[in-house]
């Protein structure tokens, strides 16, 4: 074999790159070679050379629609964007004092939060690897701050665990780890795993279990100053004459198991739930405002689209102005349609039967979020909880504490519910007043003294009852993916669909943006080929 | 029988495994487990599930599109096969419910909708539901 025929293995290649170029070069090479890739985002779309006069109609002014308008406008297209609501952003939405929430059926809430306080009813946290979103946030000058995702001093509550009394996350997590370590070490020492681990690994595992589980010299997980150094003390360490700490009492295995604490531990292992996470200062809609600042001149609000037709020469949308009642039609060469499938399946859309079937195959989940304004930050003052979530198996699922303005006096809004599944159906079916009552009743489990006493006002967003979307996040199955996904995202004549539903990254703004980028790349290449 | 999420596995088979393991889902969610139970009684199931979209009076509501259909005085409610299949597969904005409700609960609520909001007295049975809604869909 001559030197020129020699093809190094990937490992050999990386090793060579590492030796020559150092760690950064090796990391970059790893990314190129398919290791360590954390996003499909490779930078904003490089669309250039639109045909002079070519035009695009964008339907829906959420993030996907606004990204399309922004990038296609930059590429040289004449862009018009029609939006049903009186505000941009779609689900990238923030509710503040003075806002009005009107539901299907007419129930209306006038939000009374104090200035500076808000509820993010839709997206509320941004993973550090959502590079598309972070790219545009930076490009538009949106200031981000940390979102406290994992706070070990919050509570975990299950109705049938610990007599219904919430436990501190850190106590359950440390106890779970300790008991599992003790059991594994017993199993190892009894020889039960001898056929599956080498003697060397067995020895290492025993060391690991002793250290990781904070086991004593008998390989037992017991109440001690050592375990208290992780789960917290009965008397914490102090100074002088009374400086000595005393140990807290660990929970037994059965109690710890009944808490299902592994579900929270595992939740934080999710790729999209790992720290660092971010939120925009002042509310999630700062992201929407960033896009809007770029596309405002192209955008028509209060515009209800009823029909989307296409021919060999272009696309036509019929619409009604929801304020003036004026009707009209807008024409363009091409169309990016980001109307969610719940609504789009109700409209007269001229696409192939396969695309129509795909549009009708994607229902949405109807999550519920509830914001509760409290007179004081009692969770900080009385419980030392600064951001993060307390989990419960009740309908509200969790309460989540604000991630800004720590230590301040005055009212703050906490998230009083993030319901999904059966709990969300139940809360959605209630009046807004009933929802607040349930949120107070269920949330009081964590802070019984303060919760009702400090409550000032509340607001709820039940997504199934938002007239403009009638849902929150798209629902796919393996079956519907196989049968419909490609048909949904494949450009259909002169119309391409985009949005949260047209992605494998549902329920995240990142998915909407990646979907939109792919859609406009399809559109641009089709337009250049036409 | 009150419905616990884990019971879905027994009823609908392995297809629901993904739904029972929320930690594996990529979408944003609250984390943890739920002990929310749904009644077995038709009127209660309607209030706890259906009225979230179809409204308490089963008259539906207006929205950005043609809106949410009324179930009250709806001639389509006459066709048991049609409404059972709709509950099993969903369509458009309506999801499937075989991973939330048992065949008994589906039968009870369909009977409630047919008798209280319409005039179709013949009850829907759990056997009919089980037969027609056998292949449940799995939530991703």
PDB file of N, CA and C in Angstrom, chain B residues 33-84:
ATOM      1  N   UNK B  33     -44.423  13.034  37.116  1.00  0.00           N
ATOM      2  CA  UNK B  33     -45.534  12.150  36.811  1.00  0.00           C
ATOM      3  C   UNK B  33     -46.846  12.815  37.192  1.00  0.00           C
ATOM      4  N   UNK B  34     -47.949  12.284  36.668  1.00  0.00           N
ATOM      5  CA  UNK B  34     -49.265  12.843  36.966  1.00  0.00           C
ATOM      6  C   UNK B  34     -50.148  11.778  37.583  1.00  0.00           C
ATOM      7  N   UNK B  35     -50.901  12.165  38.587  1.00  0.00           N
ATOM      8  CA  UNK B  35     -51.885  11.254  39.177  1.00  0.00           C
ATOM      9  C   UNK B  35     -53.300  11.749  38.915  1.00  0.00           C
ATOM     10  N   UNK B  36     -53.439  12.625  37.922  1.00  0.00           N
ATOM     11  CA  UNK B  36     -54.764  13.147  37.599  1.00  0.00           C
ATOM     12  C   UNK B  36     -55.629  11.999  37.091  1.00  0.00           C
ATOM     13  N   UNK B  37     -56.799  11.871  37.664  1.00  0.00           N
ATOM     14  CA  UNK B  37     -57.697  10.792  37.275  1.00  0.00           C
ATOM     15  C   UNK B  37     -58.907  11.334  36.533  1.00  0.00           C
ATOM     16  N   UNK B  38     -59.421  10.488  35.669  1.00  0.00           N
ATOM     17  CA  UNK B  38     -60.593  10.862  34.889  1.00  0.00           C
ATOM     18  C   UNK B  38     -61.740   9.958  35.308  1.00  0.00           C
ATOM     19  N   UNK B  39     -62.895  10.549  35.442  1.00  0.00           N
ATOM     20  CA  UNK B  39     -64.071   9.815  35.896  1.00  0.00           C
ATOM     21  C   UNK B  39     -64.460   8.724  34.903  1.00  0.00           C
ATOM     22  N   UNK B  40     -65.271   7.786  35.358  1.00  0.00           N
ATOM     23  CA  UNK B  40     -65.825   6.772  34.461  1.00  0.00           C
ATOM     24  C   UNK B  40     -67.235   7.131  34.020  1.00  0.00           C
ATOM     25  N   UNK B  41     -67.729   8.235  34.528  1.00  0.00           N
ATOM     26  CA  UNK B  41     -69.128   8.592  34.295  1.00  0.00           C
ATOM     27  C   UNK B  41     -69.180   9.554  33.104  1.00  0.00           C
ATOM     28  N   UNK B  42     -70.098   9.313  32.164  1.00  0.00           N
ATOM     29  CA  UNK B  42     -70.124  10.027  30.901  1.00  0.00           C
ATOM     30  C   UNK B  42     -70.145  11.543  31.014  1.00  0.00           C
ATOM     31  N   UNK B  43     -71.028  12.057  31.857  1.00  0.00           N
ATOM     32  CA  UNK B  43     -71.127  13.513  31.986  1.00  0.00           C
ATOM     33  C   UNK B  43     -69.822  14.101  32.529  1.00  0.00           C
ATOM     34  N   UNK B  44     -69.225  13.377  33.509  1.00  0.00           N
ATOM     35  CA  UNK B  44     -67.965  13.844  34.092  1.00  0.00           C
ATOM     36  C   UNK B  44     -66.833  13.800  33.060  1.00  0.00           C
ATOM     37  N   UNK B  45     -66.792  12.739  32.278  1.00  0.00           N
ATOM     38  CA  UNK B  45     -65.744  12.660  31.252  1.00  0.00           C
ATOM     39  C   UNK B  45     -65.907  13.829  30.287  1.00  0.00           C
ATOM     40  N   UNK B  46     -67.148  14.121  29.944  1.00  0.00           N
ATOM     41  CA  UNK B  46     -67.375  15.263  29.043  1.00  0.00           C
ATOM     42  C   UNK B  46     -66.796  16.541  29.643  1.00  0.00           C
ATOM     43  N   UNK B  47     -67.074  16.752  30.942  1.00  0.00           N
ATOM     44  CA  UNK B  47     -66.612  17.992  31.589  1.00  0.00           C
ATOM     45  C   UNK B  47     -65.088  18.013  31.741  1.00  0.00           C
ATOM     46  N   UNK B  48     -64.508  16.845  31.993  1.00  0.00           N
ATOM     47  CA  UNK B  48     -63.067  16.802  32.276  1.00  0.00           C
ATOM     48  C   UNK B  48     -62.224  16.784  31.003  1.00  0.00           C
ATOM     49  N   UNK B  49     -62.794  16.372  29.890  1.00  0.00           N
ATOM     50  CA  UNK B  49     -62.019  16.242  28.659  1.00  0.00           C
ATOM     51  C   UNK B  49     -62.637  17.078  27.520  1.00  0.00           C
ATOM     52  N   UNK B  50     -63.821  16.710  27.112  1.00  0.00           N
ATOM     53  CA  UNK B  50     -64.393  17.212  25.856  1.00  0.00           C
ATOM     54  C   UNK B  50     -64.675  18.711  25.872  1.00  0.00           C
ATOM     55  N   UNK B  51     -65.176  19.202  27.030  1.00  0.00           N
ATOM     56  CA  UNK B  51     -65.607  20.601  27.021  1.00  0.00           C
ATOM     57  C   UNK B  51     -64.434  21.568  26.954  1.00  0.00           C
ATOM     58  N   UNK B  52     -63.209  21.065  27.090  1.00  0.00           N
ATOM     59  CA  UNK B  52     -62.065  21.954  26.919  1.00  0.00           C
ATOM     60  C   UNK B  52     -62.084  22.582  25.525  1.00  0.00           C
ATOM     61  N   UNK B  53     -62.570  21.847  24.526  1.00  0.00           N
ATOM     62  CA  UNK B  53     -62.674  22.414  23.175  1.00  0.00           C
ATOM     63  C   UNK B  53     -64.135  22.611  22.749  1.00  0.00           C
ATOM     64  N   UNK B  54     -64.970  21.612  22.977  1.00  0.00           N
ATOM     65  CA  UNK B  54     -66.344  21.685  22.459  1.00  0.00           C
ATOM     66  C   UNK B  54     -67.253  22.529  23.346  1.00  0.00           C
ATOM     67  N   UNK B  55     -66.737  23.002  24.473  1.00  0.00           N
ATOM     68  CA  UNK B  55     -67.419  23.908  25.398  1.00  0.00           C
ATOM     69  C   UNK B  55     -68.507  23.180  26.196  1.00  0.00           C
ATOM     70  N   UNK B  56     -68.849  23.788  27.335  1.00  0.00           N
ATOM     71  CA  UNK B  56     -69.757  23.146  28.291  1.00  0.00           C
ATOM     72  C   UNK B  56     -71.115  22.845  27.665  1.00  0.00           C
ATOM     73  N   UNK B  57     -71.555  23.697  26.741  1.00  0.00           N
ATOM     74  CA  UNK B  57     -72.868  23.499  26.129  1.00  0.00           C
ATOM     75  C   UNK B  57     -72.790  22.668  24.851  1.00  0.00           C
ATOM     76  N   UNK B  58     -71.582  22.168  24.544  1.00  0.00           N
ATOM     77  CA  UNK B  58     -71.363  21.337  23.349  1.00  0.00           C
ATOM     78  C   UNK B  58     -71.695  22.076  22.061  1.00  0.00           C
ATOM     79  N   UNK B  59     -71.636  23.400  22.108  1.00  0.00           N
ATOM     80  CA  UNK B  59     -71.942  24.197  20.915  1.00  0.00           C
ATOM     81  C   UNK B  59     -70.662  24.587  20.160  1.00  0.00           C
ATOM     82  N   UNK B  60     -69.495  24.156  20.636  1.00  0.00           N
ATOM     83  CA  UNK B  60     -68.253  24.515  19.957  1.00  0.00           C
ATOM     84  C   UNK B  60     -67.979  25.998  20.074  1.00  0.00           C
ATOM     85  N   UNK B  61     -67.190  26.531  19.153  1.00  0.00           N
ATOM     86  CA  UNK B  61     -66.866  27.955  19.236  1.00  0.00           C
ATOM     87  C   UNK B  61     -66.146  28.431  17.996  1.00  0.00           C
ATOM     88  N   UNK B  62     -66.119  29.760  17.846  1.00  0.00           N
ATOM     89  CA  UNK B  62     -65.505  30.376  16.667  1.00  0.00           C
ATOM     90  C   UNK B  62     -64.015  30.581  16.885  1.00  0.00           C
ATOM     91  N   UNK B  63     -63.271  30.541  15.798  1.00  0.00           N
ATOM     92  CA  UNK B  63     -61.840  30.778  15.880  1.00  0.00           C
ATOM     93  C   UNK B  63     -61.320  31.335  14.570  1.00  0.00           C
ATOM     94  N   UNK B  64     -60.004  31.238  14.386  1.00  0.00           N
ATOM     95  CA  UNK B  64     -59.378  31.816  13.198  1.00  0.00           C
ATOM     96  C   UNK B  64     -59.816  31.103  11.920  1.00  0.00           C
ATOM     97  N   UNK B  65     -60.175  29.830  12.039  1.00  0.00           N
ATOM     98  CA  UNK B  65     -60.677  29.094  10.877  1.00  0.00           C
ATOM     99  C   UNK B  65     -62.187  28.984  10.950  1.00  0.00           C
ATOM    100  N   UNK B  66     -62.689  27.813  10.605  1.00  0.00           N
ATOM    101  CA  UNK B  66     -64.137  27.626  10.680  1.00  0.00           C
ATOM    102  C   UNK B  66     -64.590  27.365  12.108  1.00  0.00           C
ATOM    103  N   UNK B  67     -63.653  27.151  13.014  1.00  0.00           N
ATOM    104  CA  UNK B  67     -63.995  27.013  14.420  1.00  0.00           C
ATOM    105  C   UNK B  67     -64.113  25.575  14.872  1.00  0.00           C
ATOM    106  N   UNK B  68     -64.506  25.417  16.149  1.00  0.00           N
ATOM    107  CA  UNK B  68     -64.627  24.094  16.747  1.00  0.00           C
ATOM    108  C   UNK B  68     -66.060  23.614  16.566  1.00  0.00           C
ATOM    109  N   UNK B  69     -66.246  22.423  15.991  1.00  0.00           N
ATOM    110  CA  UNK B  69     -67.603  21.963  15.675  1.00  0.00           C
ATOM    111  C   UNK B  69     -68.469  21.768  16.918  1.00  0.00           C
ATOM    112  N   UNK B  70     -69.760  22.044  16.766  1.00  0.00           N
ATOM    113  CA  UNK B  70     -70.730  21.734  17.807  1.00  0.00           C
ATOM    114  C   UNK B  70     -70.966  20.230  17.821  1.00  0.00           C
ATOM    115  N   UNK B  71     -71.125  19.660  19.005  1.00  0.00           N
ATOM    116  CA  UNK B  71     -71.539  18.265  19.126  1.00  0.00           C
ATOM    117  C   UNK B  71     -73.049  18.186  19.348  1.00  0.00           C
ATOM    118  N   UNK B  72     -73.607  19.273  19.887  1.00  0.00           N
ATOM    119  CA  UNK B  72     -75.044  19.311  20.140  1.00  0.00           C
ATOM    120  C   UNK B  72     -75.794  19.426  18.819  1.00  0.00           C
ATOM    121  N   UNK B  73     -76.911  18.708  18.734  1.00  0.00           N
ATOM    122  CA  UNK B  73     -77.758  18.741  17.534  1.00  0.00           C
ATOM    123  C   UNK B  73     -76.931  18.501  16.280  1.00  0.00           C
ATOM    124  N   UNK B  74     -76.053  17.531  16.376  1.00  0.00           N
ATOM    125  CA  UNK B  74     -75.157  17.223  15.261  1.00  0.00           C
ATOM    126  C   UNK B  74     -75.532  15.853  14.684  1.00  0.00           C
ATOM    127  N   UNK B  75     -76.074  15.815  13.471  1.00  0.00           N
ATOM    128  CA  UNK B  75     -76.535  14.541  12.907  1.00  0.00           C
ATOM    129  C   UNK B  75     -75.435  13.487  12.788  1.00  0.00           C
ATOM    130  N   UNK B  76     -74.176  13.923  12.751  1.00  0.00           N
ATOM    131  CA  UNK B  76     -73.085  12.947  12.651  1.00  0.00           C
ATOM    132  C   UNK B  76     -72.971  12.081  13.901  1.00  0.00           C
ATOM    133  N   UNK B  77     -73.520  12.548  14.996  1.00  0.00           N
ATOM    134  CA  UNK B  77     -73.464  11.772  16.239  1.00  0.00           C
ATOM    135  C   UNK B  77     -74.331  10.507  16.156  1.00  0.00           C
ATOM    136  N   UNK B  78     -75.135  10.429  15.101  1.00  0.00           N
ATOM    137  CA  UNK B  78     -75.980   9.236  14.913  1.00  0.00           C
ATOM    138  C   UNK B  78     -75.135   8.020  14.566  1.00  0.00           C
ATOM    139  N   UNK B  79     -74.017   8.237  13.917  1.00  0.00           N
ATOM    140  CA  UNK B  79     -73.199   7.150  13.389  1.00  0.00           C
ATOM    141  C   UNK B  79     -72.159   6.735  14.433  1.00  0.00           C
ATOM    142  N   UNK B  80     -72.460   5.657  15.124  1.00  0.00           N
ATOM    143  CA  UNK B  80     -71.569   5.230  16.218  1.00  0.00           C
ATOM    144  C   UNK B  80     -70.168   4.898  15.715  1.00  0.00           C
ATOM    145  N   UNK B  81     -70.103   4.189  14.582  1.00  0.00           N
ATOM    146  CA  UNK B  81     -68.788   3.817  14.058  1.00  0.00           C
ATOM    147  C   UNK B  81     -67.943   5.060  13.784  1.00  0.00           C
ATOM    148  N   UNK B  82     -68.588   6.062  13.207  1.00  0.00           N
ATOM    149  CA  UNK B  82     -67.880   7.289  12.854  1.00  0.00           C
ATOM    150  C   UNK B  82     -67.291   7.961  14.094  1.00  0.00           C
ATOM    151  N   UNK B  83     -68.119   8.110  15.123  1.00  0.00           N
ATOM    152  CA  UNK B  83     -67.621   8.854  16.289  1.00  0.00           C
ATOM    153  C   UNK B  83     -66.614   8.033  17.100  1.00  0.00           C
ATOM    154  N   UNK B  84     -66.762   6.713  17.091  1.00  0.00           N
ATOM    155  CA  UNK B  84     -65.762   5.884  17.789  1.00  0.00           C
ATOM    156  C   UNK B  84     -64.411   6.005  17.084  1.00  0.00           C
TER     157      UNK B  84
END
